[in-house]
Protein backbone atom coordinates (compact mmCIF):
# COMPACT_ATOMS: atom_id res chain seq x y z
CA UNK A 1 0.00 0.00 0.00
CA UNK A 2 1.22 3.48 -0.78
CA UNK A 3 2.16 5.97 1.91
CA UNK A 4 -0.96 8.03 1.08
CA UNK A 5 -3.21 5.01 1.62
CA UNK A 6 -1.50 4.10 4.88
CA UNK A 7 -1.82 7.68 6.14
CA UNK A 8 -5.51 7.89 5.26
CA UNK A 9 -6.25 4.57 6.94
CA UNK A 10 -4.26 5.72 9.98
CA UNK A 11 -6.30 8.94 10.08
CA UNK A 12 -9.55 6.96 10.16
CA UNK A 13 -8.11 4.68 12.87
CA UNK A 14 -7.07 7.71 14.94
CA UNK A 15 -10.54 9.23 14.57
CA UNK A 16 -12.10 6.05 15.91
CA UNK A 17 -9.60 5.82 18.76
CA UNK A 18 -10.61 9.42 19.60
CA UNK A 19 -14.29 8.44 19.47
CA UNK A 20 -13.48 5.57 21.86
CA UNK A 21 -11.93 7.98 24.36
CA UNK A 22 -14.80 10.45 24.04
CA UNK A 23 -17.50 7.83 24.41
CA UNK A 24 -15.90 5.60 27.05
CA UNK A 25 -14.09 8.10 29.26
CA UNK A 26 -15.23 11.66 28.50
CA UNK A 27 -18.95 11.24 27.82
CA UNK A 28 -20.02 12.97 31.06
CA UNK A 29 -17.14 15.47 31.06
CA UNK A 30 -17.32 18.94 29.50
CA UNK A 31 -15.51 17.96 26.27
CA UNK A 32 -17.67 14.89 25.67
CA UNK A 33 -20.87 16.79 26.38
CA UNK A 34 -19.78 19.62 24.09
CA UNK A 35 -18.79 17.36 21.19
CA UNK A 36 -22.02 15.37 21.37
CA UNK A 37 -24.18 18.36 22.39
CA UNK A 38 -25.47 16.70 25.54
CA UNK A 39 -27.01 18.02 28.70
CA UNK A 40 -25.64 16.71 32.00
CA UNK A 41 -28.82 14.67 32.50
CA UNK A 42 -28.71 13.12 29.02
CA UNK A 43 -24.99 12.30 29.37
CA UNK A 44 -25.54 10.60 32.73
CA UNK A 45 -28.52 8.58 31.54
CA UNK A 46 -26.72 7.35 28.39
CA UNK A 47 -23.16 6.84 29.62
CA UNK A 48 -23.34 3.01 29.60
CA UNK A 49 -24.69 3.01 26.05
CA UNK A 50 -21.99 5.45 24.98
CA UNK A 51 -19.26 3.31 26.54
CA UNK A 52 -20.54 0.32 24.56
CA UNK A 53 -20.49 2.38 21.38
CA UNK A 54 -16.98 3.54 22.23
CA UNK A 55 -15.85 -0.05 22.53
CA UNK A 56 -17.12 -0.76 19.01
CA UNK A 57 -15.22 2.27 17.74
CA UNK A 58 -12.13 0.79 19.36
CA UNK A 59 -12.69 -2.47 17.47
CA UNK A 60 -12.88 -0.50 14.21
CA UNK A 61 -9.63 1.30 15.06
CA UNK A 62 -7.95 -2.00 15.94
CA UNK A 63 -9.03 -3.56 12.64
CA UNK A 64 -7.68 -0.60 10.71
CA UNK A 65 -4.37 -0.76 12.57
CA UNK A 66 -4.23 -4.49 11.78
CA UNK A 67 -4.72 -3.69 8.10
CA UNK A 68 -1.83 -1.22 8.22
CA UNK A 69 0.56 -3.52 10.08
CA UNK A 70 -0.18 -6.47 7.82
CA UNK A 71 -0.67 -4.31 4.73
CA UNK A 72 -3.91 -6.18 4.15
CA UNK A 73 -6.11 -4.58 1.51
CA UNK A 74 -8.94 -7.01 2.25
CA UNK A 75 -8.93 -6.17 5.96
CA UNK A 76 -8.69 -2.44 5.24
CA UNK A 77 -11.56 -2.69 2.77
CA UNK A 78 -13.76 -4.52 5.28
CA UNK A 79 -13.16 -2.13 8.19
CA UNK A 80 -13.37 1.01 6.05
CA UNK A 81 -16.65 -0.26 4.58
CA UNK A 82 -17.93 -0.83 8.14
CA UNK A 83 -17.02 2.77 8.99
CA UNK A 84 -18.77 4.09 5.87
CA UNK A 85 -21.93 2.10 6.61
CA UNK A 86 -21.95 3.28 10.24
CA UNK A 87 -21.39 6.87 9.10
CA UNK A 88 -24.23 6.73 6.58
CA UNK A 89 -26.55 5.16 9.13
CA UNK A 90 -25.59 7.71 11.78
CA UNK A 91 -26.15 10.57 9.35
CA UNK A 92 -29.57 9.21 8.40
CA UNK A 93 -30.73 8.53 11.95
CA UNK A 94 -28.89 10.93 14.27
CA UNK A 95 -27.13 13.89 12.67
CA UNK A 96 -26.04 14.71 9.10
CA UNK A 97 -22.64 15.89 10.33
CA UNK A 98 -21.73 12.28 11.17
CA UNK A 99 -21.47 11.62 7.43
CA UNK A 100 -18.75 14.25 7.06
CA UNK A 101 -16.85 13.37 10.24
CA UNK A 102 -16.99 9.60 9.89
CA UNK A 103 -17.97 8.41 6.41
CA UNK A 104 -16.11 10.92 4.24
CA UNK A 105 -12.62 10.16 5.64
CA UNK A 106 -13.31 6.43 5.26
CA UNK A 107 -14.57 6.94 1.70
CA UNK A 108 -11.41 8.88 0.85
CA UNK A 109 -9.26 6.10 2.33
CA UNK A 110 -11.25 3.46 0.40
CA UNK A 111 -10.89 5.38 -2.85
CA UNK A 112 -7.16 5.77 -2.30
CA UNK A 113 -6.83 2.10 -1.39
CA UNK A 114 -8.50 0.93 -4.58
CA UNK A 115 -7.38 3.59 -7.07
CA UNK A 116 -3.94 4.62 -5.80
CA UNK A 117 -2.88 1.37 -4.19
CSV table of C-alpha atoms in Angstrom, one decimal:
chain,number,residue,atom,x,y,z
A,1,UNK,CA,0.0,0.0,0.0
A,2,UNK,CA,1.2,3.5,-0.8
A,3,UNK,CA,2.2,6.0,1.9
A,4,UNK,CA,-1.0,8.0,1.1
A,5,UNK,CA,-3.2,5.0,1.6
A,6,UNK,CA,-1.5,4.1,4.9
A,7,UNK,CA,-1.8,7.7,6.1
A,8,UNK,CA,-5.5,7.9,5.3
A,9,UNK,CA,-6.2,4.6,6.9
A,10,UNK,CA,-4.3,5.7,10.0
A,11,UNK,CA,-6.3,8.9,10.1
A,12,UNK,CA,-9.6,7.0,10.2
A,13,UNK,CA,-8.1,4.7,12.9
A,14,UNK,CA,-7.1,7.7,14.9
A,15,UNK,CA,-10.5,9.2,14.6
A,16,UNK,CA,-12.1,6.1,15.9
A,17,UNK,CA,-9.6,5.8,18.8
A,18,UNK,CA,-10.6,9.4,19.6
A,19,UNK,CA,-14.3,8.4,19.5
A,20,UNK,CA,-13.5,5.6,21.9
A,21,UNK,CA,-11.9,8.0,24.4
A,22,UNK,CA,-14.8,10.5,24.0
A,23,UNK,CA,-17.5,7.8,24.4
A,24,UNK,CA,-15.9,5.6,27.0
A,25,UNK,CA,-14.1,8.1,29.3
A,26,UNK,CA,-15.2,11.7,28.5
A,27,UNK,CA,-19.0,11.2,27.8
A,28,UNK,CA,-20.0,13.0,31.1
A,29,UNK,CA,-17.1,15.5,31.1
A,30,UNK,CA,-17.3,18.9,29.5
A,31,UNK,CA,-15.5,18.0,26.3
A,32,UNK,CA,-17.7,14.9,25.7
A,33,UNK,CA,-20.9,16.8,26.4
A,34,UNK,CA,-19.8,19.6,24.1
A,35,UNK,CA,-18.8,17.4,21.2
A,36,UNK,CA,-22.0,15.4,21.4
A,37,UNK,CA,-24.2,18.4,22.4
A,38,UNK,CA,-25.5,16.7,25.5
A,39,UNK,CA,-27.0,18.0,28.7
A,40,UNK,CA,-25.6,16.7,32.0
A,41,UNK,CA,-28.8,14.7,32.5
A,42,UNK,CA,-28.7,13.1,29.0
A,43,UNK,CA,-25.0,12.3,29.4
A,44,UNK,CA,-25.5,10.6,32.7
A,45,UNK,CA,-28.5,8.6,31.5
A,46,UNK,CA,-26.7,7.4,28.4
A,47,UNK,CA,-23.2,6.8,29.6
A,48,UNK,CA,-23.3,3.0,29.6
A,49,UNK,CA,-24.7,3.0,26.0
A,50,UNK,CA,-22.0,5.5,25.0
A,51,UNK,CA,-19.3,3.3,26.5
A,52,UNK,CA,-20.5,0.3,24.6
A,53,UNK,CA,-20.5,2.4,21.4
A,54,UNK,CA,-17.0,3.5,22.2
A,55,UNK,CA,-15.8,-0.1,22.5
A,56,UNK,CA,-17.1,-0.8,19.0
A,57,UNK,CA,-15.2,2.3,17.7
A,58,UNK,CA,-12.1,0.8,19.4
A,59,UNK,CA,-12.7,-2.5,17.5
A,60,UNK,CA,-12.9,-0.5,14.2
A,61,UNK,CA,-9.6,1.3,15.1
A,62,UNK,CA,-8.0,-2.0,15.9
A,63,UNK,CA,-9.0,-3.6,12.6
A,64,UNK,CA,-7.7,-0.6,10.7
A,65,UNK,CA,-4.4,-0.8,12.6
A,66,UNK,CA,-4.2,-4.5,11.8
A,67,UNK,CA,-4.7,-3.7,8.1
A,68,UNK,CA,-1.8,-1.2,8.2
A,69,UNK,CA,0.6,-3.5,10.1
A,70,UNK,CA,-0.2,-6.5,7.8
A,71,UNK,CA,-0.7,-4.3,4.7
A,72,UNK,CA,-3.9,-6.2,4.1
A,73,UNK,CA,-6.1,-4.6,1.5
A,74,UNK,CA,-8.9,-7.0,2.3
A,75,UNK,CA,-8.9,-6.2,6.0
A,76,UNK,CA,-8.7,-2.4,5.2
A,77,UNK,CA,-11.6,-2.7,2.8
A,78,UNK,CA,-13.8,-4.5,5.3
A,79,UNK,CA,-13.2,-2.1,8.2
A,80,UNK,CA,-13.4,1.0,6.1
A,81,UNK,CA,-16.6,-0.3,4.6
A,82,UNK,CA,-17.9,-0.8,8.1
A,83,UNK,CA,-17.0,2.8,9.0
A,84,UNK,CA,-18.8,4.1,5.9
A,85,UNK,CA,-21.9,2.1,6.6
A,86,UNK,CA,-22.0,3.3,10.2
A,87,UNK,CA,-21.4,6.9,9.1
A,88,UNK,CA,-24.2,6.7,6.6
A,89,UNK,CA,-26.6,5.2,9.1
A,90,UNK,CA,-25.6,7.7,11.8
A,91,UNK,CA,-26.2,10.6,9.3
A,92,UNK,CA,-29.6,9.2,8.4
A,93,UNK,CA,-30.7,8.5,12.0
A,94,UNK,CA,-28.9,10.9,14.3
A,95,UNK,CA,-27.1,13.9,12.7
A,96,UNK,CA,-26.0,14.7,9.1
A,97,UNK,CA,-22.6,15.9,10.3
A,98,UNK,CA,-21.7,12.3,11.2
A,99,UNK,CA,-21.5,11.6,7.4
A,100,UNK,CA,-18.8,14.2,7.1
A,101,UNK,CA,-16.9,13.4,10.2
A,102,UNK,CA,-17.0,9.6,9.9
A,103,UNK,CA,-18.0,8.4,6.4
A,104,UNK,CA,-16.1,10.9,4.2
A,105,UNK,CA,-12.6,10.2,5.6
A,106,UNK,CA,-13.3,6.4,5.3
A,107,UNK,CA,-14.6,6.9,1.7
A,108,UNK,CA,-11.4,8.9,0.9
A,109,UNK,CA,-9.3,6.1,2.3
A,110,UNK,CA,-11.2,3.5,0.4
A,111,UNK,CA,-10.9,5.4,-2.9
A,112,UNK,CA,-7.2,5.8,-2.3
A,113,UNK,CA,-6.8,2.1,-1.4
A,114,UNK,CA,-8.5,0.9,-4.6
A,115,UNK,CA,-7.4,3.6,-7.1
A,116,UNK,CA,-3.9,4.6,-5.8
A,117,UNK,CA,-2.9,1.4,-4.2
